[in-house]
Every structure is written in structure tokens, then in C-alpha cells.
Short mmCIF file of C-alpha atoms and ligand atoms in Angstrom, two decimals:
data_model
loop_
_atom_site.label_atom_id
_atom_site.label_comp_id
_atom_site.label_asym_id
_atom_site.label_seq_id
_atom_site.Cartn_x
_atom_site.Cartn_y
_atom_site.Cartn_z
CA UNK Y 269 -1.65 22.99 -27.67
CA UNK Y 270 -0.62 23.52 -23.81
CA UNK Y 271 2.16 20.83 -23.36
CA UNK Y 272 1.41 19.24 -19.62
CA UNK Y 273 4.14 16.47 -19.12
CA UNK Y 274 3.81 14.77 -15.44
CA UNK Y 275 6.69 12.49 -12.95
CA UNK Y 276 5.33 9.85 -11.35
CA UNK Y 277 7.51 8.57 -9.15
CA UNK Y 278 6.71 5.48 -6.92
CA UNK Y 279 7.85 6.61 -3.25
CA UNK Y 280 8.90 2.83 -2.30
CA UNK Y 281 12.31 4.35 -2.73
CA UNK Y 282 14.48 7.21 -3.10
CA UNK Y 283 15.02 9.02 -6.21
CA UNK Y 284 18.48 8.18 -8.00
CA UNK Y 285 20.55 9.33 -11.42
CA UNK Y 286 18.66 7.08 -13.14
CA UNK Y 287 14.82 7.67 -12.60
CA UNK Y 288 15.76 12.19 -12.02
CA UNK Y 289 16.41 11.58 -16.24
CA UNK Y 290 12.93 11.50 -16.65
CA UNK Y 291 12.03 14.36 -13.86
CA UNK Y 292 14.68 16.45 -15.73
CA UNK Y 293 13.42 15.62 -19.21
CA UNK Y 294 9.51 16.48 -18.74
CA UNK Y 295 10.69 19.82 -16.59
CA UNK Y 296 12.98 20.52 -19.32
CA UNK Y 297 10.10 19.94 -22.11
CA UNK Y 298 7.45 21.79 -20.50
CA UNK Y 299 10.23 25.06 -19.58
CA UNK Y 300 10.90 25.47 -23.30
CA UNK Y 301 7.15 24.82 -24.18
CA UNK Y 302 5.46 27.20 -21.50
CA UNK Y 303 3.69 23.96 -20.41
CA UNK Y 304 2.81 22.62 -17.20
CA UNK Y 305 5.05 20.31 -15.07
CA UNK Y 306 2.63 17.72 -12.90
CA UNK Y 307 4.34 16.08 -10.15
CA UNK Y 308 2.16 13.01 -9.60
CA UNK Y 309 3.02 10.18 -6.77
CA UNK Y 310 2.06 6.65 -7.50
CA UNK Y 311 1.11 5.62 -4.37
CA UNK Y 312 -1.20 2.98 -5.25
CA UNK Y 313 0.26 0.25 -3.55
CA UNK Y 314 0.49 1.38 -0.12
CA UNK Y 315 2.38 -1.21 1.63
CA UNK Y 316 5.39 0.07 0.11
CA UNK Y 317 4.62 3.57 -0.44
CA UNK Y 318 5.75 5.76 2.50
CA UNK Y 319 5.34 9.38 3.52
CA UNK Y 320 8.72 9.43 4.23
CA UNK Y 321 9.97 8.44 0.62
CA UNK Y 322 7.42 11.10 -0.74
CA UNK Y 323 8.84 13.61 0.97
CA UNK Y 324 12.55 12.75 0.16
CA UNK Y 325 11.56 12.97 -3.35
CA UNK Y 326 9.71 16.17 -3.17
CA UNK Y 327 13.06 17.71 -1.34
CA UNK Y 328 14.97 16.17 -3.79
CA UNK Y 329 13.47 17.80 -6.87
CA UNK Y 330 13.29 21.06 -5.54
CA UNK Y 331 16.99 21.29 -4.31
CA UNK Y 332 17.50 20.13 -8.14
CA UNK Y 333 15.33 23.13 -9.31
CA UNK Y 334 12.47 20.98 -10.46
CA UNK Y 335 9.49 22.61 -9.12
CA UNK Y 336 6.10 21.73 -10.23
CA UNK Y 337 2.85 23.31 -11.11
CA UNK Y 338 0.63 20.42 -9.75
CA UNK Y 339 1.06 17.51 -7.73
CA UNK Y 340 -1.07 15.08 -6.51
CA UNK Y 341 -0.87 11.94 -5.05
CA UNK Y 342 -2.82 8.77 -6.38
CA UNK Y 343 -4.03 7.30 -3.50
CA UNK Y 344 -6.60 10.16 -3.50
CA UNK Y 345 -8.09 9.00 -6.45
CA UNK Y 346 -9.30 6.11 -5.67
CA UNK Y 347 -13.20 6.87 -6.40
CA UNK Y 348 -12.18 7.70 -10.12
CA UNK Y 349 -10.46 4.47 -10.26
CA UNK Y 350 -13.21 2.44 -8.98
CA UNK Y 351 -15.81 4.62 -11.68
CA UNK Y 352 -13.71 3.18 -14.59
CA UNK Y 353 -13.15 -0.10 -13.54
CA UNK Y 354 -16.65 -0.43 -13.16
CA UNK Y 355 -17.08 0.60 -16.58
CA UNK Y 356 -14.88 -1.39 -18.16
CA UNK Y 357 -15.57 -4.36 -16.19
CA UNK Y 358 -19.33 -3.56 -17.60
CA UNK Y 359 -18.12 -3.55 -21.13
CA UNK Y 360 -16.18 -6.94 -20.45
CA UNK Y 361 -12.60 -5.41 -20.94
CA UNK Y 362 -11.49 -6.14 -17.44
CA UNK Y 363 -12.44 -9.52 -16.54
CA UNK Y 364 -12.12 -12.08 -13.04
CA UNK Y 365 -9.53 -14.18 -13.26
CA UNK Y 366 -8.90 -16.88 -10.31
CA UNK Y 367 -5.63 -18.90 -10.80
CA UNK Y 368 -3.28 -18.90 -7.52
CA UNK Y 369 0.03 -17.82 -8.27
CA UNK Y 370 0.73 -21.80 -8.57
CA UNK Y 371 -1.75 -22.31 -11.12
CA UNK Y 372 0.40 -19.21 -13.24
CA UNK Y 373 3.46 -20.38 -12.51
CA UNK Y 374 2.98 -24.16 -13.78
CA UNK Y 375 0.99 -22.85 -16.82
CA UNK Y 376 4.06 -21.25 -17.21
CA UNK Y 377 6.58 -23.93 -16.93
CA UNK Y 378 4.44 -26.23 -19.46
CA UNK Y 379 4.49 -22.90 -21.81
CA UNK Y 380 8.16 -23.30 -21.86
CA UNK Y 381 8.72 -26.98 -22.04
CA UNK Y 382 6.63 -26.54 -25.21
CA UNK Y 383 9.02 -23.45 -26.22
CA UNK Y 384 5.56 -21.25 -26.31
CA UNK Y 385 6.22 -17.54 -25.41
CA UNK Y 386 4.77 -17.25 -21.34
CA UNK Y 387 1.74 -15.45 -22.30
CA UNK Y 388 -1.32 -16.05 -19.96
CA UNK Y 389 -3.95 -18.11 -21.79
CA UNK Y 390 -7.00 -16.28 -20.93
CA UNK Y 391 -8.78 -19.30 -19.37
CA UNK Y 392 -10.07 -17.38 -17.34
CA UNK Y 393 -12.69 -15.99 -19.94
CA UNK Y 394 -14.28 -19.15 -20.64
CA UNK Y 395 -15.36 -20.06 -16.96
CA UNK Y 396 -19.30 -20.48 -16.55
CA UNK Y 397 -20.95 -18.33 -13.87
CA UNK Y 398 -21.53 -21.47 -12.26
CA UNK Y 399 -17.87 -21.79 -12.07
CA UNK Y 400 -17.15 -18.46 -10.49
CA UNK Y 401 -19.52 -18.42 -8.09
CA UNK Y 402 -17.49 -22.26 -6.83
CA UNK Y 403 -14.46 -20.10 -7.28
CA UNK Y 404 -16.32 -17.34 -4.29
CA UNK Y 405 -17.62 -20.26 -2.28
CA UNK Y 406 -14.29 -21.60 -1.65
CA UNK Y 407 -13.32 -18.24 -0.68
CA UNK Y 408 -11.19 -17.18 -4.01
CA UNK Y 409 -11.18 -13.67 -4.54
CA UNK Y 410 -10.45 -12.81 -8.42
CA UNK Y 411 -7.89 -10.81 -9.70
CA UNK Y 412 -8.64 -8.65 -12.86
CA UNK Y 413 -7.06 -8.25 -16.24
CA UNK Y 414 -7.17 -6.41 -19.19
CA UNK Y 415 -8.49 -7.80 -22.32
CA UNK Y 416 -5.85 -6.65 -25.28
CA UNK Y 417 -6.72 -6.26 -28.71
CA UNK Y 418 -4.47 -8.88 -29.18
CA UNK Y 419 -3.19 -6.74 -32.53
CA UNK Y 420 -0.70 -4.46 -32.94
CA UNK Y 421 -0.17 -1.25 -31.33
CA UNK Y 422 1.58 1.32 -33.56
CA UNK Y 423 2.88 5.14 -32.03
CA UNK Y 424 5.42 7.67 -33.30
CA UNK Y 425 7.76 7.52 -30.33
CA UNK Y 426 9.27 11.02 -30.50
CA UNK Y 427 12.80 10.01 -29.39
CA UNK Y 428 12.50 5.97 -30.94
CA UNK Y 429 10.39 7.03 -34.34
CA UNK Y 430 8.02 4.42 -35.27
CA UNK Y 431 7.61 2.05 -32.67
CA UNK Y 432 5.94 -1.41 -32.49
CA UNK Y 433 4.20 -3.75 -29.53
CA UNK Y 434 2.48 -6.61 -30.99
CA UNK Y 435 -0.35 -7.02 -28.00
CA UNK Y 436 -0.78 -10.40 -28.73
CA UNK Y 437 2.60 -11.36 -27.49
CA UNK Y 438 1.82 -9.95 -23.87
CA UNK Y 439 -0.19 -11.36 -21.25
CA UNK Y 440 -3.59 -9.56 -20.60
CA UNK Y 441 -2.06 -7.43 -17.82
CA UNK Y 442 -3.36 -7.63 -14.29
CA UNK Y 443 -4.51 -4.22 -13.30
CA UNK Y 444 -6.43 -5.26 -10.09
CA UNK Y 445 -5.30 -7.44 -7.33
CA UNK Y 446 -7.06 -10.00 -5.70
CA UNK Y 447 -6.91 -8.09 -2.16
CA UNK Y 448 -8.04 -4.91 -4.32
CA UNK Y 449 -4.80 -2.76 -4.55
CA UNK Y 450 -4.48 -1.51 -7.70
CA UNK Y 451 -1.20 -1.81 -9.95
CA UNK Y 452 0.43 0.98 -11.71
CA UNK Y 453 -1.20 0.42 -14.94
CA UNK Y 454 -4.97 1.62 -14.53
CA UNK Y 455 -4.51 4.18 -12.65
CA UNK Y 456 -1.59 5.53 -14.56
CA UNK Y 457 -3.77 5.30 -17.81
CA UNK Y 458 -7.06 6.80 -16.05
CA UNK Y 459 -4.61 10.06 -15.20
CA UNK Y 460 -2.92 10.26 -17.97
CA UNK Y 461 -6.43 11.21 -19.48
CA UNK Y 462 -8.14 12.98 -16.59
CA UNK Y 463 -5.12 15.06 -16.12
CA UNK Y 464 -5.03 15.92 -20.08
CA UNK Y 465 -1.00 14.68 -19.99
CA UNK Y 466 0.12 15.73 -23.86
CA UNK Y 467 3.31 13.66 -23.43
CA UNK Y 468 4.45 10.88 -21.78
CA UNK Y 469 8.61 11.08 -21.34
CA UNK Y 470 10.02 8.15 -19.80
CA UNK Y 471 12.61 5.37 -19.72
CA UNK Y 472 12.55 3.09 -22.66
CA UNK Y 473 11.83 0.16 -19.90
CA UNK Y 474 8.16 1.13 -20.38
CA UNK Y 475 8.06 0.61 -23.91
CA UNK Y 476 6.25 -2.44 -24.33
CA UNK Y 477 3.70 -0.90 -21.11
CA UNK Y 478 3.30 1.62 -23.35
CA UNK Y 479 1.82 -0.39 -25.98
CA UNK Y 480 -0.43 -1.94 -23.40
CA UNK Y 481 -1.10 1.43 -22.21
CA UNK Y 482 -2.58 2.73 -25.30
CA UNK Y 483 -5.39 0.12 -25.39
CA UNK Y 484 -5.95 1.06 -21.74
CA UNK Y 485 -5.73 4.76 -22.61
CA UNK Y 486 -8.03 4.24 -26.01
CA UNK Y 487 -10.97 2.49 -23.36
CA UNK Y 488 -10.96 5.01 -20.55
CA UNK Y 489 -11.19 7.57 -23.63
CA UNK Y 490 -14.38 5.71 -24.23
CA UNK Y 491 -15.51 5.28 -20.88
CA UNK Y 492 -15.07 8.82 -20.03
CA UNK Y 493 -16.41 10.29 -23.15
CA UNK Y 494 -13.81 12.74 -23.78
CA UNK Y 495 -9.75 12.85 -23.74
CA UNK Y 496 -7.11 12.46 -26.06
CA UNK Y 497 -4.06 10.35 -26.39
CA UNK Y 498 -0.74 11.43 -25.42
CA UNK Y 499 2.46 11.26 -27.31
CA UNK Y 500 5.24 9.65 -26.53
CA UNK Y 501 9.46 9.76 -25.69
CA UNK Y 502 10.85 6.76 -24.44
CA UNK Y 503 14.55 7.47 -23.49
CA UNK Y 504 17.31 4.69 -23.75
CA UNK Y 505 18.73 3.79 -20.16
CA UNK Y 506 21.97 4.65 -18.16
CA UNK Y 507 25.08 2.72 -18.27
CA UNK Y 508 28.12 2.89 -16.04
CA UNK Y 509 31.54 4.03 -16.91
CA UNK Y 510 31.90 0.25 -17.02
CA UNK Y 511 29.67 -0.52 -19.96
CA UNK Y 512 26.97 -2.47 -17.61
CA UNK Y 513 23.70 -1.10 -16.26
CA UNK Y 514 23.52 0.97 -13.15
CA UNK Y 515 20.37 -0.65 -11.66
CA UNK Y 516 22.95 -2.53 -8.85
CA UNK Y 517 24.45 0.70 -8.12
CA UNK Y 518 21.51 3.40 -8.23
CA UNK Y 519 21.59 2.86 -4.06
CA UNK Y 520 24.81 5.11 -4.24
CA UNK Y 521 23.56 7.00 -7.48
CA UNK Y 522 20.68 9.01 -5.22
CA UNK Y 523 19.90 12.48 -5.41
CA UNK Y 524 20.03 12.51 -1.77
CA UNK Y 525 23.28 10.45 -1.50
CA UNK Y 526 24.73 13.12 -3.91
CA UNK Y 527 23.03 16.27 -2.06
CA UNK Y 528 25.11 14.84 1.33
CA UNK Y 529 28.02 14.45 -0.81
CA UNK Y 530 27.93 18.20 -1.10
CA UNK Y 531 27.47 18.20 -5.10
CA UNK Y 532 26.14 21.46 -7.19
CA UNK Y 533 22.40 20.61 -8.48
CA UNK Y 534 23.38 22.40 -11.83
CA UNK Y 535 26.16 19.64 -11.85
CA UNK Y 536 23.56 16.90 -12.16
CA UNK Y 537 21.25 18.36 -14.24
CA UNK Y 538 23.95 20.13 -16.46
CA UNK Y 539 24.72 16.06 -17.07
CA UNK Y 540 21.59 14.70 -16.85
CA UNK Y 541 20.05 17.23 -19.52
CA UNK Y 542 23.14 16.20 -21.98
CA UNK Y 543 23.83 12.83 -21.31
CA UNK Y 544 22.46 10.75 -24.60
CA UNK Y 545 22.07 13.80 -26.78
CA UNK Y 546 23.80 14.90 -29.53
CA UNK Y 547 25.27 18.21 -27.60
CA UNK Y 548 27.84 17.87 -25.42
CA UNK Y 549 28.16 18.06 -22.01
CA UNK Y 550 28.88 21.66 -20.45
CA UNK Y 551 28.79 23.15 -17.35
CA UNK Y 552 25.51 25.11 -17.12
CA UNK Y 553 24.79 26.75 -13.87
CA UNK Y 554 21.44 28.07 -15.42
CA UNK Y 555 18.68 25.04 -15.92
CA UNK Y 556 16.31 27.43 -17.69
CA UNK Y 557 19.26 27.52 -20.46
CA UNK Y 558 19.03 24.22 -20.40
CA UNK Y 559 15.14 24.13 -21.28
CA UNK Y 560 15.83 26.22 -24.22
CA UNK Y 561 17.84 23.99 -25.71
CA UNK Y 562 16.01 21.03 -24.96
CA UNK Y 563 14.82 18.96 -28.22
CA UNK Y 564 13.96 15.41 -28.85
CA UNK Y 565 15.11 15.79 -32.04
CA UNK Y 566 18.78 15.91 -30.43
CA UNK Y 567 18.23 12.73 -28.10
CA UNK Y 568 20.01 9.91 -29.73
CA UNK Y 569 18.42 6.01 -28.98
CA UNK Y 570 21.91 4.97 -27.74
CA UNK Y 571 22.52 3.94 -24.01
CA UNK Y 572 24.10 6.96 -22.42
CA UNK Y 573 27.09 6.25 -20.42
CA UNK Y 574 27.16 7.75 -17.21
CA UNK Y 575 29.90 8.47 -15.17
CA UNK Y 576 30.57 9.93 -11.80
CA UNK Y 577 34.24 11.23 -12.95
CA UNK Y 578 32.23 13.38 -15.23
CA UNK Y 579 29.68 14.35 -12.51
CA UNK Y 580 32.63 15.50 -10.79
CA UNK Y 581 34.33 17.43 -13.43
CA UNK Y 582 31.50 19.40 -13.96
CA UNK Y 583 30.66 20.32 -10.18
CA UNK Y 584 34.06 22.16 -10.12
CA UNK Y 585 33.71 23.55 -13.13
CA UNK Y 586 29.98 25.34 -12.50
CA UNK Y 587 31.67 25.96 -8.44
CA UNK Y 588 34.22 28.39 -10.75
CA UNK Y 589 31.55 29.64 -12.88
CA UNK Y 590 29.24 30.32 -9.67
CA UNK Y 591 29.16 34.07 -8.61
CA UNK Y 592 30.15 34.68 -4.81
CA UNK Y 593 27.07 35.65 -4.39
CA UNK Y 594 25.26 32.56 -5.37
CA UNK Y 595 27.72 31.03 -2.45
CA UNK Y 596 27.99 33.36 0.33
CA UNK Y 597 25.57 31.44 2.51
CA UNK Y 598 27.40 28.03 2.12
CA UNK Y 599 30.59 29.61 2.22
CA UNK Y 600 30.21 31.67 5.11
CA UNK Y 601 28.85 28.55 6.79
CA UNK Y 602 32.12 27.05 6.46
CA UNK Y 603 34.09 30.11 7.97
CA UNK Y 604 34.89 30.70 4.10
CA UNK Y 605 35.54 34.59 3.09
CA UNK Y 606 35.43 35.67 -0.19
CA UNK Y 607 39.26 36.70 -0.58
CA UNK Y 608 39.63 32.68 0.29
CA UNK Y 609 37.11 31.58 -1.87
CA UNK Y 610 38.50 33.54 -5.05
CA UNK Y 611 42.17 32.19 -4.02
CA UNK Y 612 41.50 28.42 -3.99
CA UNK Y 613 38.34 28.13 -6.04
CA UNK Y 614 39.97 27.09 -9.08
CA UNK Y 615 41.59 24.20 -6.70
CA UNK Y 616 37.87 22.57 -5.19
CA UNK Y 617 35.97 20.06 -6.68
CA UNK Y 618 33.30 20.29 -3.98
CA UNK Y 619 32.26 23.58 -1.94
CA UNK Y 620 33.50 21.65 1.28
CA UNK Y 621 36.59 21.22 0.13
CA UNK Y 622 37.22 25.23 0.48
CA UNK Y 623 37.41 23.96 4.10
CA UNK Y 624 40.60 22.37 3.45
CA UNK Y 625 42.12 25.37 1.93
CA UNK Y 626 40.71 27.51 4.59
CA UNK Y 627 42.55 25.22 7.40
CA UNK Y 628 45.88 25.83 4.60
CA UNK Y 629 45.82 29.48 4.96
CA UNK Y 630 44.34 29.98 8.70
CA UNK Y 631 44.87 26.93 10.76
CA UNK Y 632 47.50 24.96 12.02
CA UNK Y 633 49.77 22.89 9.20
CA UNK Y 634 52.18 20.57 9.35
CA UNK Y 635 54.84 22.40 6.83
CA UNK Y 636 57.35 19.69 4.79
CA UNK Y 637 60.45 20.88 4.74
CA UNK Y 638 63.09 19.94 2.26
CA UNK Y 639 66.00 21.03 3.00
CA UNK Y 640 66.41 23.32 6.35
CA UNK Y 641 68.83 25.72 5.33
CA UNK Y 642 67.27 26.77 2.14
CA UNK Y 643 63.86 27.45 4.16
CA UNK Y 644 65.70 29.40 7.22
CA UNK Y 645 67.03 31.87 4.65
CA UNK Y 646 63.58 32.00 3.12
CA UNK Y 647 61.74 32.72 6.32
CA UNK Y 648 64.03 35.36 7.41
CA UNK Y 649 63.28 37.48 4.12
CA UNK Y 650 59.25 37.26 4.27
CA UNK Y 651 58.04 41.00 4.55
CA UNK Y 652 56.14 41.86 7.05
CA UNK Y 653 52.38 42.22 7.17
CA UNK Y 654 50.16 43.46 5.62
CA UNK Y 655 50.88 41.10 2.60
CA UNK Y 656 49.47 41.90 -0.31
CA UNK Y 657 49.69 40.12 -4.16
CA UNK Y 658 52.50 41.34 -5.00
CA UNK Y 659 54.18 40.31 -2.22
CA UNK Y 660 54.85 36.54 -3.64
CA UNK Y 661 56.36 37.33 -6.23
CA UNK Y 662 58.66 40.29 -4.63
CA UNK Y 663 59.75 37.12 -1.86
CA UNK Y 664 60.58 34.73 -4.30
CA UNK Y 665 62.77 37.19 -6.40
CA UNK Y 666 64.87 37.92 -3.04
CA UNK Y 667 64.49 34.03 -2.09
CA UNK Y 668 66.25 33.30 -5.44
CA UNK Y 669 69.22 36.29 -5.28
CA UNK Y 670 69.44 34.66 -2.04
CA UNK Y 671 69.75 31.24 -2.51
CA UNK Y 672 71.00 30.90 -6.34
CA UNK Y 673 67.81 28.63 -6.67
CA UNK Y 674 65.64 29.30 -9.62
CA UNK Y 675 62.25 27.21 -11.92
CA UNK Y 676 60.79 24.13 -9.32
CA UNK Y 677 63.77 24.14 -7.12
CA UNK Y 678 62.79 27.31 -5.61
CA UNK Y 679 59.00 27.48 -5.79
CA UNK Y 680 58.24 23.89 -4.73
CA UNK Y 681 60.10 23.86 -1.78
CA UNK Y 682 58.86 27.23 -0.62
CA UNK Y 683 54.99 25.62 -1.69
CA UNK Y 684 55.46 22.49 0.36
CA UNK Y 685 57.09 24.37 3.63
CA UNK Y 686 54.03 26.78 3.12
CA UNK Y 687 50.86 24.79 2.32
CA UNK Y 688 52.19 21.34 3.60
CA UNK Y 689 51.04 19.99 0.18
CA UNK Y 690 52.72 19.52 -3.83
CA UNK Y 691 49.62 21.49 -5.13
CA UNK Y 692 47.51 23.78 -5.02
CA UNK Y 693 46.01 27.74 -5.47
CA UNK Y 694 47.71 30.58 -6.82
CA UNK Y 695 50.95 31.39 -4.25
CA UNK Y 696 49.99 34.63 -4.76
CA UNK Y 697 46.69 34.90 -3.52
CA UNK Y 698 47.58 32.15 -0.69
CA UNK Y 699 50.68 34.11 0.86
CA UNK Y 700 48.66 37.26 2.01
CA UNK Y 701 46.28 35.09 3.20
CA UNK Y 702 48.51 33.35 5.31
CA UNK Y 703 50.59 36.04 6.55
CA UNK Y 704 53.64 36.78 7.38
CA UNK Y 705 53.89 35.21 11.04
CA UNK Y 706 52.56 32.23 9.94
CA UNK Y 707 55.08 31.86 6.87
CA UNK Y 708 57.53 32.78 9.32
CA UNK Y 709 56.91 29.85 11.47
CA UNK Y 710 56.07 27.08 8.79
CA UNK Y 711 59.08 28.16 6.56
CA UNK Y 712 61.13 26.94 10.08
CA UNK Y 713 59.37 23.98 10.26
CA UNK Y 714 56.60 24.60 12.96
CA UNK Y 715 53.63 23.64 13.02
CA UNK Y 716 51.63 27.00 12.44
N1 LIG O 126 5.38 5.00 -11.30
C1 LIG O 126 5.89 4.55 -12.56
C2 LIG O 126 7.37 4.27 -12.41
O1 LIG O 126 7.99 4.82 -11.52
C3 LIG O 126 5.66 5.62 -13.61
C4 LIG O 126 6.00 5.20 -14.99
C5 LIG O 126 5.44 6.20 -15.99
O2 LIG O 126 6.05 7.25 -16.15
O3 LIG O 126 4.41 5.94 -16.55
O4 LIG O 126 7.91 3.44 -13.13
#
């Protein structure tokens, strides 16, 4: 069997930590299957939907390395949408219902103050044809729903294992509006099936959809004559640092807010392909590692905690792992050279911050200076140019015979006069970077 896995991301927003788990997870599953990867845009309801948003999500999961082997969009389907619904509205499974909004929301509120469960009453199956047609007089247009089994819906969920949705304890879902537009559901089920999907991998928010689903799924089956049901992996959902959900935070938690931020895409999928499994987390600058080792039979149900200190960790860790060459462009963007980069890399948690290190060793510092006298006798015995890496530590031995001053006392005052800062790269990769002139003049306190 060809594994073909689709995303199907709504573009009414951008794409964020949370909703790139699933992106990752199908990529990942088809990689280490040879399958196909379907990038499929649920544009269906097109007052919220935006070109714009569908293009910020396309950017975002290529600069992430998720490319796809099919995309289409679902507006462009609308014929094959209409076909089915036709069908089933034929075989009486989708059926006109015309309560206002009003009329659902008091049936509601009586539901409750009797402590029944809020599950539509399907009324709207017992009105007369007389009745309808009063209903289209007036001017009503219907809305259409689903008619469930009303029994239970039974799947092997390959990350939850045996999984459950009673169908008589959810409303008859609404899969047509009344101005038309259709909701996710239909269409979602009629390409899940036209587009021969094998498995569905998803956040465990669409569990009890999927249970819906499957009836849907089971009657377009029938409708179309052929298809088969997918399986599927419902994932457990990301938590904060904090313990609480991220769904008030995902704003800051988008790709593209992290892309600005200047992060590594191997950091985020290096996290995003561990996070909840039972391997641990580890920088991995190649993502088609990362599809070999991919396995449901690793994902744990657990909520997986996410946090940005880790996301962090991990971006300088692959930026020390990254060949030069994998960074000349970006680095040489940022006036960075590759005798800079190799000094201070080990010091950057982001690429930009090279930039700092670069203004260290080339550009004008303000030096801190401890204690004058120590750093006059220090600047008078810098060699002269050209420095090379032995030159540190052949300064700091005649700084010491000098000065008496040995351990911290001698390197951290010569490290602050030099860098202007308490930390920092190797001394002796820095010092032939920043020559002897300019040790000269910061080791007396100028700005240099
Ligand atoms: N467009 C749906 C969503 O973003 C897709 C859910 C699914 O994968 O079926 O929630």
C-alpha cells in the first residue's frame, strides 16, 4: 500500500507550533514510507479564507523543509461537492433543517435545565412537505445535516489504540449552510476518499469529528462506488512550559513569527518531530533523519510540553552542528567571515547574534576597565600584527610575569577591557581577530 497522508490547513490564519505538529507528522510518515505528502487548503469558507494566509502557509512549510507532492485547494472542488450532496440528500442522509439560530439556542437552554446532553433533536425530520414549503414561502432557506447512525463508531487509532465515539451523543452535524457555504466536514470527508488519503494524522481535538467522519466517509464510499477508509493518528495537544494550553499564545508561537525571529527550521522540526515521543529531543539538522525514525509506535498519548527555552537550546546547538557552508549566504549577509563565525559560534544562540560578535572584534567598543594600571602594562606588551592563535596565550604569559596576576584576576580583566563584556568566545580566536591596534587602544580605555 502507497501511504498518501495530506495537511489541510484552513488559511483564516497563520500557521503556528501548534497546527506545523501535524504538517511535520504526515511529512515525516510519508518520508519514511515513500508515500505521498498532499498539501490540501480548506478554503471552503471563503469569507475568512485569504490568498494572503495561503501563501504565508505555503512559505512557511517550505522554509521548514515540508514540501509537497500535491496541493490543491478546496474551493476548486466545488462541483464534486455539490455531486455528493446531491446523492446523499437523495438517499435521505443529509436532510433540510430550518431552525434560526434562536430556535437552537433555546432548544438548547431547555436541554440543560432538564440536565439532557445539548444534542439537536432532529425535529427537523418529521416536518411535512407542506411544512417546508411554509418554511420557503416565508423566505427560510434550510441548512443541512447529517443523519448519524446514532451507534457507535469504533477505529484503531494508531497513536490512541482502540478508540470510541458513541454517535448518538453528537448532534447530526451541519455540513451545509443555509447561505450554501460548505463547512469543513463534507468536503473534508469527500477528499479524503477522492484523493485515496491512507491516513489521517491530526490533533486529538478532532477525535470525536473523526467518529462523525467515518459515517460521512462510509456514505460517500457508497455514493461514489469505490474508496476505502483511512486510518487514523490522533496526536495529544501542546502545553506550555506552564502546564496550560498554548491556544492564547499560538499568535507569538507562528512559524512566521519564529522565521523573523531568525530561528533554524531544523530547530523546530528537530522539536516538533520529538516532542511527545518516547525519544528524546536532539538537535537534528537533517529532517530526512528524522523521517527514518519516525514511528507511531513511539508517540506517547500524553500532552507534550512545549517550551520555547528548549526551542532555543536547540537552535544553537544545530547553528554549531551547521557546516559553514550551509551558512555562508546568511553569514556573509551579515558582514560575517568564516574565521569569525568559527570563533564565536559556540557563543550564538541565533545566526544574528554573530552580528554582535562581529561589532566585538571589528567595530567600535566601549572597553571596561578595572583597574588602569594593570591594563596600561597589558597594552604596552600586545605583539604586533599579524596575530595569530598563539598569540593569546604568549600575551597573557608576559601579562602575568608582568603583573604577578595569575587564574580570573588576570584573564577577566584583560576579557572585559577587550570585548567590553564578562563572556564570551575563545580569547584565542577573538585576539587575532581584533588585532593588535585595536587591543592597543581598548586595553587604554578607548573606545576602539
Ligand atoms: N482544516 C481542518 C483544520 O485545520 C483540517 C482538519 C483535518 O485534518 O481533518 O482543523
Amino acid at each position: 500500500m502507497t501511504v498518501i497522508v495530506r495537511f489541510a490547513p484552513s488559511p483564516t490564519g497563520k500557521i503556528h507550533v501548534g497546527n506545523v505538529r501535524a504538517a511535520l507528522w504526515n511529512w515525516l510518515f510519508a518520508r519514511s514510507r515513500g508515500g505521498k505528502f498532499i498539501l490540501r487548503i480548506d478554503d471552503t469558507d471563503q469569507e475568512r479564507s485569504t490568498k494572503e494566509n495561503e501563501d504565508r502557509i505555503r512559505a512557511d512549510l517550505l522554509w521548514l523543509g515540508l514540501n509537497w507532492d500535491e496541493t490543491f485547494s478546496q474551493s476548486s472542488r466545488f462541483a464534486d461537492y455539490e455531486q455528493v450532496s446531491a446523492a446523499l440528500r437523495a438517499k435521505g442522509l443529509l436532510y433540510p433543517c430550518y431552525e434560526t439560530a434562536e430556535d437552537l439556542e433555546r432548544k438548547r437552554r431547555l436541554q440543560r435545565t432538564r440536565g439532557l446532553p445539548p444534542v439537536y433533536d432532529r425535529a427537523a425530520l418529521a416536518l411535512s412537505d407542506a411544512q417546508k414549503k411554509a418554511f420557503e414561502a416565508e423566505g427560510r432557506r434550510p441548512h443541512w445535516r447529517f443523519k448519524l447512525s446514532q451507534r457507535p463508531v469504533k477505529w484503531h487509532d494508531l497513536i490512541r489504540g482502540e478508540t470510541v465515539v458513541d454517535t448518538a451523543s453528537v448532534s447530526d452535524p451541519v455540513l451545509i449552510r443555509e447561505d450554501g457555504m460548505y463547512l469543513y466536514t463534507l468536503p473534508s470527508c469527500i477528499d479524503d476518499i477522492d484523493a485515496k488519503i491512507t491516513h489521517v494524522i491530526r490533533g486529538e481535538d478532532h477525535v470525536t469529528n473523526a467518529g462523525v467522519q467515518i459515517e460521512i466517509m462510509k456514505a460517500v464510499i457508497d455514493v461514489r462506488g469505490a474508496g476505502k477508509l483511512p486510518e487514523f493518528a490522533h496526536h495529544s495537544l501542546l502545553i506550555g512550559a506552564d502546564g496550560l494550553g498554548l491556544s492564547k499564545r499560538l499568535g507569538s508561537l507562528s512559524i512566521e513569527q519564529m522565521r523573523e525571529d531568525g530561528l533554524e527550521p531544523a530547530a523546530i522540526t528537530s522539536l516538533l518531530a520529538k516532542l511527545g515521543t518516547a525519544e528524546p529531543v536532539a538537535p537534528q539538522p537533517d529532517i530526512m533523519a528524522l523521517a527514518q525514525s519516525f514511528d507511531f509506535e513511539k508517540v506517547g498519548r500524553a500532552p507534550a510540553r512545549f517550551d520555547e527555552a528548549d526551542l532555543l537550546a536547540l537552535n544553537a546547538k544545530i547553528l554549531h552542528q551547521l557546516p559553514y557552508s550551509a551558512l555562508e549566504e546568511r553569514l556573509a549577509a551579515l558582514g560575517v567571515t568564516e574565521a569569525l563565525w568559527e570563533a564565536v559560534k559556540g557563543n550564538v544562540t541565533k545566526l544574528a547574534d554573530a552580528a554582535d560578535w562581529k561589532a566585538v572584534a571589528y567595530g567600535a567598543i566601549d572597553p571596561v576597565i578595572e583597574d588602569q594600571e594593570f591594563a596600561a602594562q597589558a597594552a604596552a606588551l600586545v605583539p604586533d600584527d599579524p596575530l595569530s592563535e598563539q598569540s593569546w596565550g604568549a600575551f597573557v604569559e608576559r601579562v602575568k610575569q608582568k603583573t604577578g596576576t595569575k587564574g580570573k584576576a588576570l584573564f577577566h580583566p584583560l576579557r572585559l577591557a577587550l570585548t567590553g563584556r564578562e563572556k564570551g568566545p575563545e580569547m584565542a580566536a577573538l585576539f587575532p581577530l581584533i588585532g593588535a591596534a585595536r587591543a592597543r587602544a581598548r586595553l587604554k580605555g578607548e573606545r576602539a
